[in-house]
Coordinates of C-alpha atoms in Angstrom, one line a residue:
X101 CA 13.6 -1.5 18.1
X102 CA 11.0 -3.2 19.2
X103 CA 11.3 -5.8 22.2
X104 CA 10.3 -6.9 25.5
X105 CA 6.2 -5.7 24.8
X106 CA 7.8 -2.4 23.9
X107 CA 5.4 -0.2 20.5
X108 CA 7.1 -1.3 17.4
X109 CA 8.0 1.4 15.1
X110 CA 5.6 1.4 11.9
X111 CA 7.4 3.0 8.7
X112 CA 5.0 4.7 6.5
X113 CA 5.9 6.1 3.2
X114 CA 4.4 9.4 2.7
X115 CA 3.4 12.1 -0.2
X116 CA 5.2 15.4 -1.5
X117 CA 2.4 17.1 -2.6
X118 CA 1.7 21.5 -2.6
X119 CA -0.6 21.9 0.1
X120 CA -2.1 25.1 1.6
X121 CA -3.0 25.8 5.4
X122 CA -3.4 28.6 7.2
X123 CA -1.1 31.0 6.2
X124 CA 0.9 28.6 4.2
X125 CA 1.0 27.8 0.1
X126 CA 4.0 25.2 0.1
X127 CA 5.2 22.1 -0.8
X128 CA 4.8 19.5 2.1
X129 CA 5.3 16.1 3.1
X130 CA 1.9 14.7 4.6
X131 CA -0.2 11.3 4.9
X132 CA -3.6 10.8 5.6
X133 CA -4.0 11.0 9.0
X134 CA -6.2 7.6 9.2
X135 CA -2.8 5.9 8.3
X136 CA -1.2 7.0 11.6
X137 CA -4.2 6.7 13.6
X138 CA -4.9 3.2 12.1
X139 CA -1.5 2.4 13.4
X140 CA -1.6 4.0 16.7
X141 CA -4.9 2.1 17.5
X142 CA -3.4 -1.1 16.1
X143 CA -0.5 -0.7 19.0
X144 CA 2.1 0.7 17.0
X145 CA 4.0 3.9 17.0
X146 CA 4.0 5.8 13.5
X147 CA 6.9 7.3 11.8
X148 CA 6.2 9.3 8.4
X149 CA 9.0 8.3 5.7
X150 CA 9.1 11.4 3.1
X151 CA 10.6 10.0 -0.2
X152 CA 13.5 12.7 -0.4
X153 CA 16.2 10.2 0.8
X154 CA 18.4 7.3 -0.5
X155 CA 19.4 6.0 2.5
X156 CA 16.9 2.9 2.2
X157 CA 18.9 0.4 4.3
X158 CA 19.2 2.8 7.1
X159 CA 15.9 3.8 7.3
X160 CA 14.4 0.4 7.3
X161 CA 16.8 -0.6 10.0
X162 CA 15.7 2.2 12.9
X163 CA 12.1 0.6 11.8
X164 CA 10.6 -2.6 13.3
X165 CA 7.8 -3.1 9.8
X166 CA 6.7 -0.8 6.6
X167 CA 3.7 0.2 4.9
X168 CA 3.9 1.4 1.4
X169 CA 0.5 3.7 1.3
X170 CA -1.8 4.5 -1.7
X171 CA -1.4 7.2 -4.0
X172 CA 0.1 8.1 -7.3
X173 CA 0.4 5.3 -10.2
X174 CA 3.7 3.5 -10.6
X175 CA 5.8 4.7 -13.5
X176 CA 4.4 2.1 -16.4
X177 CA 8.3 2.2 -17.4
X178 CA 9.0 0.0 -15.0
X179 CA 7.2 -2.7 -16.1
X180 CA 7.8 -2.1 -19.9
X181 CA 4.5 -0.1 -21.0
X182 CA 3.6 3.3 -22.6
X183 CA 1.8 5.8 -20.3
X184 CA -1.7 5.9 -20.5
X185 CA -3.2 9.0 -20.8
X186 CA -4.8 8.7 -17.5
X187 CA -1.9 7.4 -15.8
X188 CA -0.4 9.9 -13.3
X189 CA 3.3 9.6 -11.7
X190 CA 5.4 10.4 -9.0
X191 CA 8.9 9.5 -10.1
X192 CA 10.8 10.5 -6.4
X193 CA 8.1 8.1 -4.7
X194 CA 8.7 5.2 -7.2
X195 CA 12.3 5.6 -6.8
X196 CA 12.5 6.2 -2.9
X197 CA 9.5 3.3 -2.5
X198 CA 11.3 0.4 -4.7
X199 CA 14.6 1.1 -2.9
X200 CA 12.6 0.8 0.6
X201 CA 11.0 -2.3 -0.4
X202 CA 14.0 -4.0 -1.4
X203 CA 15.7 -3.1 1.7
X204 CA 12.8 -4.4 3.9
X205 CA 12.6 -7.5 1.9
X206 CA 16.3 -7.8 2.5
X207 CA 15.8 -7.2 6.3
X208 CA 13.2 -9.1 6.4
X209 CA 10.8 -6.5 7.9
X210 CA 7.1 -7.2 7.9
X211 CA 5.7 -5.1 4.7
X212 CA 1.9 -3.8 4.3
X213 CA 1.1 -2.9 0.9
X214 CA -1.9 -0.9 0.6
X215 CA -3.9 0.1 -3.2
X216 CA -0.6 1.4 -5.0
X217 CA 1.9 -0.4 -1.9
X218 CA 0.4 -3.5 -3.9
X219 CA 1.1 -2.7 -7.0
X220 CA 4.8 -1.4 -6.2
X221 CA 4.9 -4.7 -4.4
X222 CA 4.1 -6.8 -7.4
X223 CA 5.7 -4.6 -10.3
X224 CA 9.2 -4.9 -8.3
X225 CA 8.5 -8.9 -8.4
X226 CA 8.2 -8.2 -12.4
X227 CA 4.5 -8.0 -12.4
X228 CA 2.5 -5.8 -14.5
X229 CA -0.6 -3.2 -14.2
X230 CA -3.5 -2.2 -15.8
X231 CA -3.6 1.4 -16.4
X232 CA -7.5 2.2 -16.5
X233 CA -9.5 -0.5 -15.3
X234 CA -12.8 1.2 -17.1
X235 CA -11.3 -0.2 -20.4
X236 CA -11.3 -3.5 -19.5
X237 CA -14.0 -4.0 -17.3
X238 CA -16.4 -1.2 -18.8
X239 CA -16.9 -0.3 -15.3
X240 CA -16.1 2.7 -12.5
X241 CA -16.8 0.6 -9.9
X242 CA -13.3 0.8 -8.1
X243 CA -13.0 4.5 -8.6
X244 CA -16.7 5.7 -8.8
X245 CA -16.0 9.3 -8.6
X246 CA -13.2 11.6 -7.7
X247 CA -12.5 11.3 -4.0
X248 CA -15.6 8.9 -3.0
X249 CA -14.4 5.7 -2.0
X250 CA -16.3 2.3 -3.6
X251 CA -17.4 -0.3 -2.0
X252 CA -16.2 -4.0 -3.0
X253 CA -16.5 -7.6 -1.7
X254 CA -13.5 -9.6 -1.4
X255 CA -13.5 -13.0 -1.5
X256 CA -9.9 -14.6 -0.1
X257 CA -8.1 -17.7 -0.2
X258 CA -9.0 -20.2 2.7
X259 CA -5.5 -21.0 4.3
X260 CA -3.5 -17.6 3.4
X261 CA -2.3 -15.6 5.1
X262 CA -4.6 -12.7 4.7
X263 CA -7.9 -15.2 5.2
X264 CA -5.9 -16.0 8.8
X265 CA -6.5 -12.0 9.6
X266 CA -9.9 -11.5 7.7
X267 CA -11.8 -14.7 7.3
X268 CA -12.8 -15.5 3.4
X269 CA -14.7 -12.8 2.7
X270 CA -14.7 -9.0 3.7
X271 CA -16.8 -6.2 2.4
X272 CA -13.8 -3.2 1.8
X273 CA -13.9 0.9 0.9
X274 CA -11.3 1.0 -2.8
X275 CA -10.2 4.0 -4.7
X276 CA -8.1 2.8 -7.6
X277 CA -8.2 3.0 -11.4
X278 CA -5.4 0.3 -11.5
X279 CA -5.3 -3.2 -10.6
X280 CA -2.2 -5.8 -11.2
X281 CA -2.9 -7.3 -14.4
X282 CA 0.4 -9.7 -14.1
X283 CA 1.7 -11.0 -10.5
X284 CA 4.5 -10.5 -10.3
X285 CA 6.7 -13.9 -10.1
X286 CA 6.8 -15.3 -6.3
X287 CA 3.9 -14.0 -5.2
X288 CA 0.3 -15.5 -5.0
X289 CA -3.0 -13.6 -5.2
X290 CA -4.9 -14.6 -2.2
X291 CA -7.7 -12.2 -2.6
X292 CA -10.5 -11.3 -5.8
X293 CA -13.0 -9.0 -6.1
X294 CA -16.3 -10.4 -8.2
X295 CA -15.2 -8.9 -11.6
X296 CA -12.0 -10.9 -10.9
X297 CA -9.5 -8.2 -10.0
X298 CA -6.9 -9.2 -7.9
X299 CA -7.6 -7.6 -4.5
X300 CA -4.8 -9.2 -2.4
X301 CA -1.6 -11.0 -2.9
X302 CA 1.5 -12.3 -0.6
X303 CA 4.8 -14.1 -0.4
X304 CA 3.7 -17.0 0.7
X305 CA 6.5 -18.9 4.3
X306 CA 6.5 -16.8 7.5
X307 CA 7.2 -13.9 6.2
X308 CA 4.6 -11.1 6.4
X309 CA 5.0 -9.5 3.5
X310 CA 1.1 -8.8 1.9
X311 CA -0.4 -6.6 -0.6
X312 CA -4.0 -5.2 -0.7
X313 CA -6.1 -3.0 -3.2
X314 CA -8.3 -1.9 -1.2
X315 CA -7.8 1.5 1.8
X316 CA -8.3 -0.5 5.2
X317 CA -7.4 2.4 6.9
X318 CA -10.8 4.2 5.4
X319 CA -12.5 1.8 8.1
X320 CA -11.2 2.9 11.5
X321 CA -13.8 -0.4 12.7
X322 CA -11.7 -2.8 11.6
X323 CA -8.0 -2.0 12.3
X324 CA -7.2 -5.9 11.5
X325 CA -4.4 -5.7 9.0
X326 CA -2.8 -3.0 10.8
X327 CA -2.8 -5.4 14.1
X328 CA -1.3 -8.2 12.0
X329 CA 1.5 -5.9 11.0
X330 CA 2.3 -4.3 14.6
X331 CA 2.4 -8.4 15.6
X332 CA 4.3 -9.0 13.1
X333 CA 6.5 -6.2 13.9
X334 CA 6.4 -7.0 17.6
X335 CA 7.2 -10.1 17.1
X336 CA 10.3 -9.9 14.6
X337 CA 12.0 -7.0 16.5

């Protein structure tokens, strides 16, 4: 664990997707490499967390923080909904992702939500999503095309803890169809897009536990919120 200026450990949940490369047609466990190198550059030593394991307490204790990284939607059955037709699911990442969270939260490990980390971050505080954001904002704006990032401006709440890291506004790359539509209860949105979508929210106290829409780690210029977390990390181990 981390201590005495040694690189905390940085938990990152990762995808199991069917991949090909070179040779290879298979079923893999990967992550975005900017993850790991947003987290390397930060000061912090990455460790991938495939969701094939149910040993959440154990794997949140040989780390010194978490990150729960974009990707599928959550399962709208866990917060009482239909599926919408564009809604798509990992069921082994919600499962593995919830229990990781509550262990964290439990441990009181720093926690990084990123895009759908934020949303598994407010639906297991009994907060609910919107499923397609085009029918209620009549707009594509935070998913203008299939894998071409947006661009949004985030305006954030003076004296939070994600305006401390940021300053009160930041121009961000998002990728989501989804947005929380309900915080869930505990939590405070600290951060809004112009169409009003929440774009960040935390447990407010000392404990680093924060949520954003947006991909910081699409901008390897500003490695901010993965600095916050190391420190946080560093600084709790």
């Amino acid at each position: 664990m981390a201590s005495n200026g040694s690189e905390p450990l940085i938990g990152l949940t990762s995808y199991l997707e069917p991949a090909k490369f070179l040779v290879w047609e298979t079923e893999v466990a990967l992550l975005h490499r900017v993850y790991v190198d947003g987290i390397v550059a930060a000061g912090g030593v990455p460790v991938l967390l495939p969701p094939v394991s149910g040993a959440h307490d154990r794997l949140v204790s040989a780390v010194d923080g978490l990150v729960l990284v974009g990707g599928a939607d959550v399962d709208p059955a866990r917060y009482g909904q239909e599926q919408h037709a564009t809604t798509y699911t990992r069921p082994n990442r919600d499962a593995f992702e919830f229990g990781l969270l509550r262990s964290a939260l439990s441990a009181r490990k720093p926690v990084l939500g990123v895009c759908r980390g934020l949303q598994v971050l407010s639906v297991a505080f009994g907060g609910t999503l919107a499923q397609h954001l085009p029918d209620t904002l009549d707009s594509a704006d935070h998913q203008p095309a299939p894998a071409t990032f947006g661009t949004t401006t985030v305006t954030l709440a003076e004296g939070s803890r994600v305006a401390s890291i940021l300053g009160t506004e930041t121009k961000v790359p998002c990728y989501h169809h989804q947005a929380i539509d309900r915080l869930g209860d505990g939590l405070v949105a600290t951060g809004w897009a112009a169409d009003g979508t929440i774009e960040a929210a935390e447990l407010p106290g000392d404990r680093f536990v924060l949520g954003v829409q947006w991909h910081p780690e699409q901008n390897p210029d500003d490695i901010r919120l993965f600095e916050a977390l190391v420190k946080a990390a560093k600084e709790n181990g």
